[in-house]
Amino acid sequence: MAQILVIEDDAEIRRALIHALTERGHAVTSSPTGMAGLQGAMDPACDLVILDLGLPDIDGVDLLQMLRAVSAVPVIVVTARGDEQSLVRALEAGANDFVPKPFSGTSLDARIKAVLRRTAADPDAEGPITIGGLVIDQSGRIVTLDGEILDLSAREFDLLHYLAVNHGRVVSKRELTIEVWHQPYGGADKTVDVHLSWLRRKLGETAAEPRYLRSVRNVGIKLVDPKE
Ligand code: CA
């Protein structure tokens, strides 16, 4: 069960969302406007936000940018079909996932659970993460690649660990800035780029010939098992 905030102006969709999520055991609050929703999203009790991008008072992506300046609360954006541009902007702005309209309660609930698993995982309580030949041990802060210990700086470790916790998902540079550097976004993407290139070198790969670290143009980066 999670405390979920629904920000959606369409009364019918809002009611359907509240019903579907309540039925699946979540506690749901809602807001028909962006500004009131932003206020609610900053409440520490809020576990996850469902955000409609088409809102009457503020653009959903602008809202997300404002929220990400102060909070890393997981956000799933809801988009109309064919609105790829807003979707890319939303992912860049730090959305954790998206669902296209129309969607079923079951698929939305599955996305919610996946996002909560990824974001709420207590890294200290977990064993090492293995991805291909990479083993990332959070408790000892040790990374091995094909059995060899990698010499990583603290920041490189944090960056790799965050990507490993989220492996298989495209993580935006904005999200890395917030989650790894603990800074609101603003000109720090160069810092992220530099650390990614250092990390690449230590993993024995290049941007032109990636193995574990795959760039997704205009969206971000994801860590994958090169054999997958
Ligand atoms: Ca709407």
Short mmCIF file of C-alpha atoms and ligand atoms in Angstrom, two decimals:
data_model
loop_
_atom_site.label_atom_id
_atom_site.label_comp_id
_atom_site.label_asym_id
_atom_site.label_seq_id
_atom_site.Cartn_x
_atom_site.Cartn_y
_atom_site.Cartn_z
CA MET A 1 0.00 0.00 0.00
CA ALA A 2 1.19 3.47 -0.83
CA GLN A 3 0.02 7.03 -0.32
CA ILE A 4 -0.64 8.21 -3.86
CA LEU A 5 -1.45 11.69 -5.11
CA VAL A 6 -3.38 11.96 -8.36
CA ILE A 7 -3.03 15.28 -10.22
CA GLU A 8 -5.63 15.18 -12.99
CA ASP A 9 -8.11 17.83 -14.11
CA ASP A 10 -10.57 15.54 -15.89
CA ALA A 11 -13.14 14.67 -13.21
CA GLU A 12 -14.12 11.39 -14.82
CA ILE A 13 -10.56 10.11 -15.21
CA ARG A 14 -9.75 11.34 -11.70
CA ARG A 15 -12.65 9.41 -10.21
CA ALA A 16 -11.71 6.29 -12.17
CA LEU A 17 -8.10 6.55 -10.99
CA ILE A 18 -9.10 7.02 -7.35
CA HIS A 19 -11.44 4.05 -7.62
CA ALA A 20 -8.89 1.77 -9.32
CA LEU A 21 -6.10 2.65 -6.89
CA THR A 22 -8.24 2.51 -3.75
CA GLU A 23 -9.53 -0.88 -4.86
CA ARG A 24 -5.92 -2.09 -5.02
CA GLY A 25 -5.29 -1.01 -1.45
CA HIS A 26 -3.65 2.38 -1.93
CA ALA A 27 -4.53 5.52 0.00
CA VAL A 28 -5.33 8.18 -2.58
CA THR A 29 -5.54 11.96 -2.48
CA SER A 30 -6.19 14.05 -5.55
CA SER A 31 -5.97 17.49 -7.02
CA PRO A 32 -7.70 18.87 -10.12
CA THR A 33 -5.14 21.65 -10.56
CA GLY A 34 -1.38 21.73 -10.90
CA MET A 35 -0.51 24.30 -8.27
CA ALA A 36 -2.54 22.63 -5.51
CA GLY A 37 -1.12 19.31 -6.70
CA LEU A 38 2.44 20.61 -6.44
CA GLN A 39 1.74 21.59 -2.84
CA GLY A 40 0.42 18.08 -2.12
CA ALA A 41 3.35 16.41 -3.88
CA MET A 42 5.78 18.12 -1.52
CA ASP A 43 4.07 16.51 1.50
CA PRO A 44 6.61 14.00 2.89
CA ALA A 45 3.76 11.51 3.45
CA CYS A 46 3.25 11.29 -0.32
CA ASP A 47 4.87 8.10 -1.71
CA LEU A 48 4.12 8.58 -5.40
CA VAL A 49 2.49 11.07 -7.76
CA ILE A 50 0.37 10.29 -10.81
CA LEU A 51 0.67 13.39 -12.97
CA ASP A 52 -1.46 14.29 -15.97
CA LEU A 53 0.63 16.43 -18.33
CA GLY A 54 -2.32 18.43 -19.66
CA LEU A 55 -3.46 20.59 -16.76
CA PRO A 56 -5.49 23.81 -16.87
CA ASP A 57 -3.30 26.10 -14.75
CA ILE A 58 0.26 24.93 -15.39
CA ASP A 59 2.00 22.67 -17.90
CA GLY A 60 2.61 19.25 -16.33
CA VAL A 61 6.29 19.26 -17.36
CA ASP A 62 6.80 22.70 -15.76
CA LEU A 63 5.18 21.38 -12.60
CA LEU A 64 7.51 18.40 -12.64
CA GLN A 65 10.54 20.66 -13.01
CA MET A 66 9.41 22.73 -10.03
CA LEU A 67 8.81 19.60 -8.00
CA ARG A 68 12.18 18.07 -8.93
CA ALA A 69 13.98 21.18 -7.69
CA VAL A 70 12.86 20.26 -4.18
CA SER A 71 11.79 16.61 -4.15
CA ALA A 72 12.68 13.19 -5.53
CA VAL A 73 9.20 11.74 -4.90
CA PRO A 74 8.47 9.15 -7.62
CA VAL A 75 6.30 10.52 -10.43
CA ILE A 76 4.44 8.57 -13.11
CA VAL A 77 3.19 10.79 -15.90
CA VAL A 78 0.03 10.14 -17.82
CA THR A 79 0.18 11.18 -21.47
CA ALA A 80 -2.19 11.36 -24.37
CA ARG A 81 -1.17 9.14 -27.24
CA GLY A 82 0.99 10.80 -29.88
CA ASP A 83 2.40 13.37 -27.50
CA GLU A 84 5.98 12.09 -27.66
CA GLN A 85 7.47 15.53 -27.29
CA SER A 86 5.88 16.13 -23.89
CA LEU A 87 6.83 12.63 -22.85
CA VAL A 88 10.51 13.11 -23.68
CA ARG A 89 10.46 16.44 -21.84
CA ALA A 90 8.78 14.79 -18.84
CA LEU A 91 11.37 12.00 -18.70
CA GLU A 92 14.14 14.57 -18.99
CA ALA A 93 12.47 16.54 -16.22
CA GLY A 94 12.71 13.51 -13.94
CA ALA A 95 9.55 11.47 -14.42
CA ASN A 96 10.16 7.90 -13.20
CA ASP A 97 7.80 6.25 -15.65
CA PHE A 98 4.80 6.97 -17.85
CA VAL A 99 1.52 5.42 -18.89
CA PRO A 100 -0.21 6.33 -22.13
CA LYS A 101 -3.96 7.00 -22.07
CA PRO A 102 -6.16 5.00 -22.02
CA PHE A 103 -4.74 2.63 -19.43
CA SER A 104 -6.10 -0.10 -17.21
CA GLY A 105 -6.03 -0.04 -13.42
CA THR A 106 -4.04 -3.27 -13.45
CA SER A 107 -1.27 -1.97 -15.71
CA LEU A 108 -1.07 1.28 -13.79
CA ASP A 109 -0.80 -0.61 -10.49
CA ALA A 110 2.00 -2.75 -11.94
CA ARG A 111 3.91 0.41 -12.94
CA ILE A 112 3.35 1.91 -9.49
CA LYS A 113 4.70 -1.19 -7.78
CA ALA A 114 7.74 -1.33 -10.12
CA VAL A 115 8.53 2.35 -9.54
CA LEU A 116 8.15 2.00 -5.77
CA ARG A 117 10.39 -1.08 -5.76
CA ARG A 118 13.08 0.78 -7.67
CA THR A 119 12.93 4.00 -5.73
CA ALA A 120 12.17 2.77 -2.22
CA ALA A 121 14.69 -0.07 -2.16
CA ASP A 122 16.87 0.36 0.90
CA PRO A 123 20.31 -0.17 -0.60
CA ASP A 124 21.90 -1.08 2.74
CA ALA A 125 19.41 -3.88 3.28
CA GLU A 126 20.23 -5.44 -0.05
CA GLY A 127 22.91 -7.86 -1.11
CA PRO A 128 25.27 -7.14 -3.98
CA ILE A 129 23.71 -6.30 -7.33
CA THR A 130 24.97 -8.43 -10.22
CA ILE A 131 24.61 -7.26 -13.82
CA GLY A 132 26.53 -9.40 -16.29
CA GLY A 133 30.15 -9.41 -15.12
CA LEU A 134 29.59 -6.45 -12.81
CA VAL A 135 29.03 -6.96 -9.09
CA ILE A 136 28.17 -3.86 -7.05
CA ASP A 137 28.41 -4.36 -3.30
CA GLN A 138 26.80 -1.45 -1.50
CA SER A 139 27.73 -2.49 2.03
CA GLY A 140 31.46 -2.73 1.25
CA ARG A 141 31.27 -0.08 -1.51
CA ILE A 142 33.21 -2.46 -3.76
CA VAL A 143 32.68 -3.04 -7.45
CA THR A 144 34.18 -5.93 -9.37
CA LEU A 145 34.14 -6.38 -13.13
CA ASP A 146 34.79 -9.95 -14.27
CA GLY A 147 36.28 -10.63 -10.85
CA GLU A 148 38.65 -7.63 -10.82
CA ILE A 149 38.11 -4.86 -8.28
CA LEU A 150 37.53 -1.47 -9.93
CA ASP A 151 39.19 1.60 -8.47
CA LEU A 152 36.26 4.03 -8.31
CA SER A 153 35.95 7.41 -6.62
CA ALA A 154 33.10 7.83 -4.11
CA ARG A 155 31.02 9.71 -6.69
CA GLU A 156 31.68 7.16 -9.42
CA PHE A 157 30.56 4.44 -7.04
CA ASP A 158 27.36 6.33 -6.13
CA LEU A 159 26.64 6.95 -9.81
CA LEU A 160 27.19 3.32 -10.80
CA HIS A 161 25.21 2.08 -7.81
CA TYR A 162 22.24 4.30 -8.65
CA LEU A 163 22.30 3.09 -12.27
CA ALA A 164 22.57 -0.51 -11.03
CA VAL A 165 19.57 -0.16 -8.70
CA ASN A 166 17.68 1.17 -11.74
CA HIS A 167 19.27 -1.12 -14.33
CA GLY A 168 17.36 -1.58 -17.55
CA ARG A 169 15.62 1.78 -17.14
CA VAL A 170 16.70 4.99 -18.85
CA VAL A 171 17.78 7.44 -16.16
CA SER A 172 17.89 11.10 -17.14
CA LYS A 173 20.84 13.34 -16.28
CA ARG A 174 18.43 15.48 -14.31
CA GLU A 175 17.51 12.50 -12.15
CA LEU A 176 21.20 11.68 -11.63
CA THR A 177 21.86 15.27 -10.61
CA ILE A 178 19.10 15.06 -8.03
CA GLU A 179 19.63 11.50 -6.80
CA VAL A 180 23.43 11.18 -6.92
CA TRP A 181 24.60 14.79 -6.59
CA HIS A 182 21.65 15.85 -4.42
CA GLN A 183 21.38 19.09 -6.32
CA PRO A 184 18.50 20.66 -8.16
CA TYR A 185 19.08 20.56 -11.89
CA GLY A 186 20.76 23.52 -13.53
CA GLY A 187 23.90 23.32 -15.60
CA ALA A 188 25.17 20.23 -13.78
CA ASP A 189 24.69 17.93 -16.77
CA LYS A 190 28.33 18.54 -17.80
CA THR A 191 29.41 17.19 -14.41
CA VAL A 192 27.30 14.11 -14.99
CA ASP A 193 28.79 13.70 -18.49
CA VAL A 194 32.34 13.93 -17.15
CA HIS A 195 31.69 11.33 -14.45
CA LEU A 196 29.97 9.04 -16.93
CA SER A 197 32.98 9.21 -19.23
CA TRP A 198 35.33 8.38 -16.32
CA LEU A 199 33.10 5.51 -15.34
CA ARG A 200 33.06 4.28 -18.93
CA ARG A 201 36.84 4.28 -19.06
CA LYS A 202 37.03 2.24 -15.85
CA LEU A 203 34.49 -0.21 -17.24
CA GLY A 204 36.73 -0.56 -20.30
CA GLU A 205 34.27 0.87 -22.78
CA THR A 206 33.68 4.02 -24.80
CA ALA A 207 30.58 6.01 -25.79
CA ALA A 208 31.13 4.84 -29.37
CA GLU A 209 31.40 1.21 -28.30
CA PRO A 210 29.27 0.89 -25.17
CA ARG A 211 28.80 -2.32 -23.23
CA TYR A 212 27.19 -1.64 -19.86
CA LEU A 213 26.43 2.07 -20.17
CA ARG A 214 24.03 2.81 -23.00
CA SER A 215 23.18 6.41 -23.86
CA VAL A 216 19.67 7.05 -25.06
CA ARG A 217 19.78 10.20 -27.13
CA ASN A 218 18.02 13.19 -25.59
CA VAL A 219 16.70 11.09 -22.71
CA GLY A 220 19.55 9.75 -20.59
CA ILE A 221 21.58 6.68 -19.78
CA LYS A 222 20.87 3.13 -18.78
CA LEU A 223 22.95 0.34 -17.33
CA VAL A 224 22.42 -3.00 -19.06
CA ASP A 225 23.88 -6.48 -19.13
CA PRO A 226 25.84 -6.42 -22.42
CA LYS A 227 24.79 -10.03 -23.12
CA GLU A 228 21.08 -9.19 -22.95
CA CA B 1 -5.89 16.77 -18.57
#
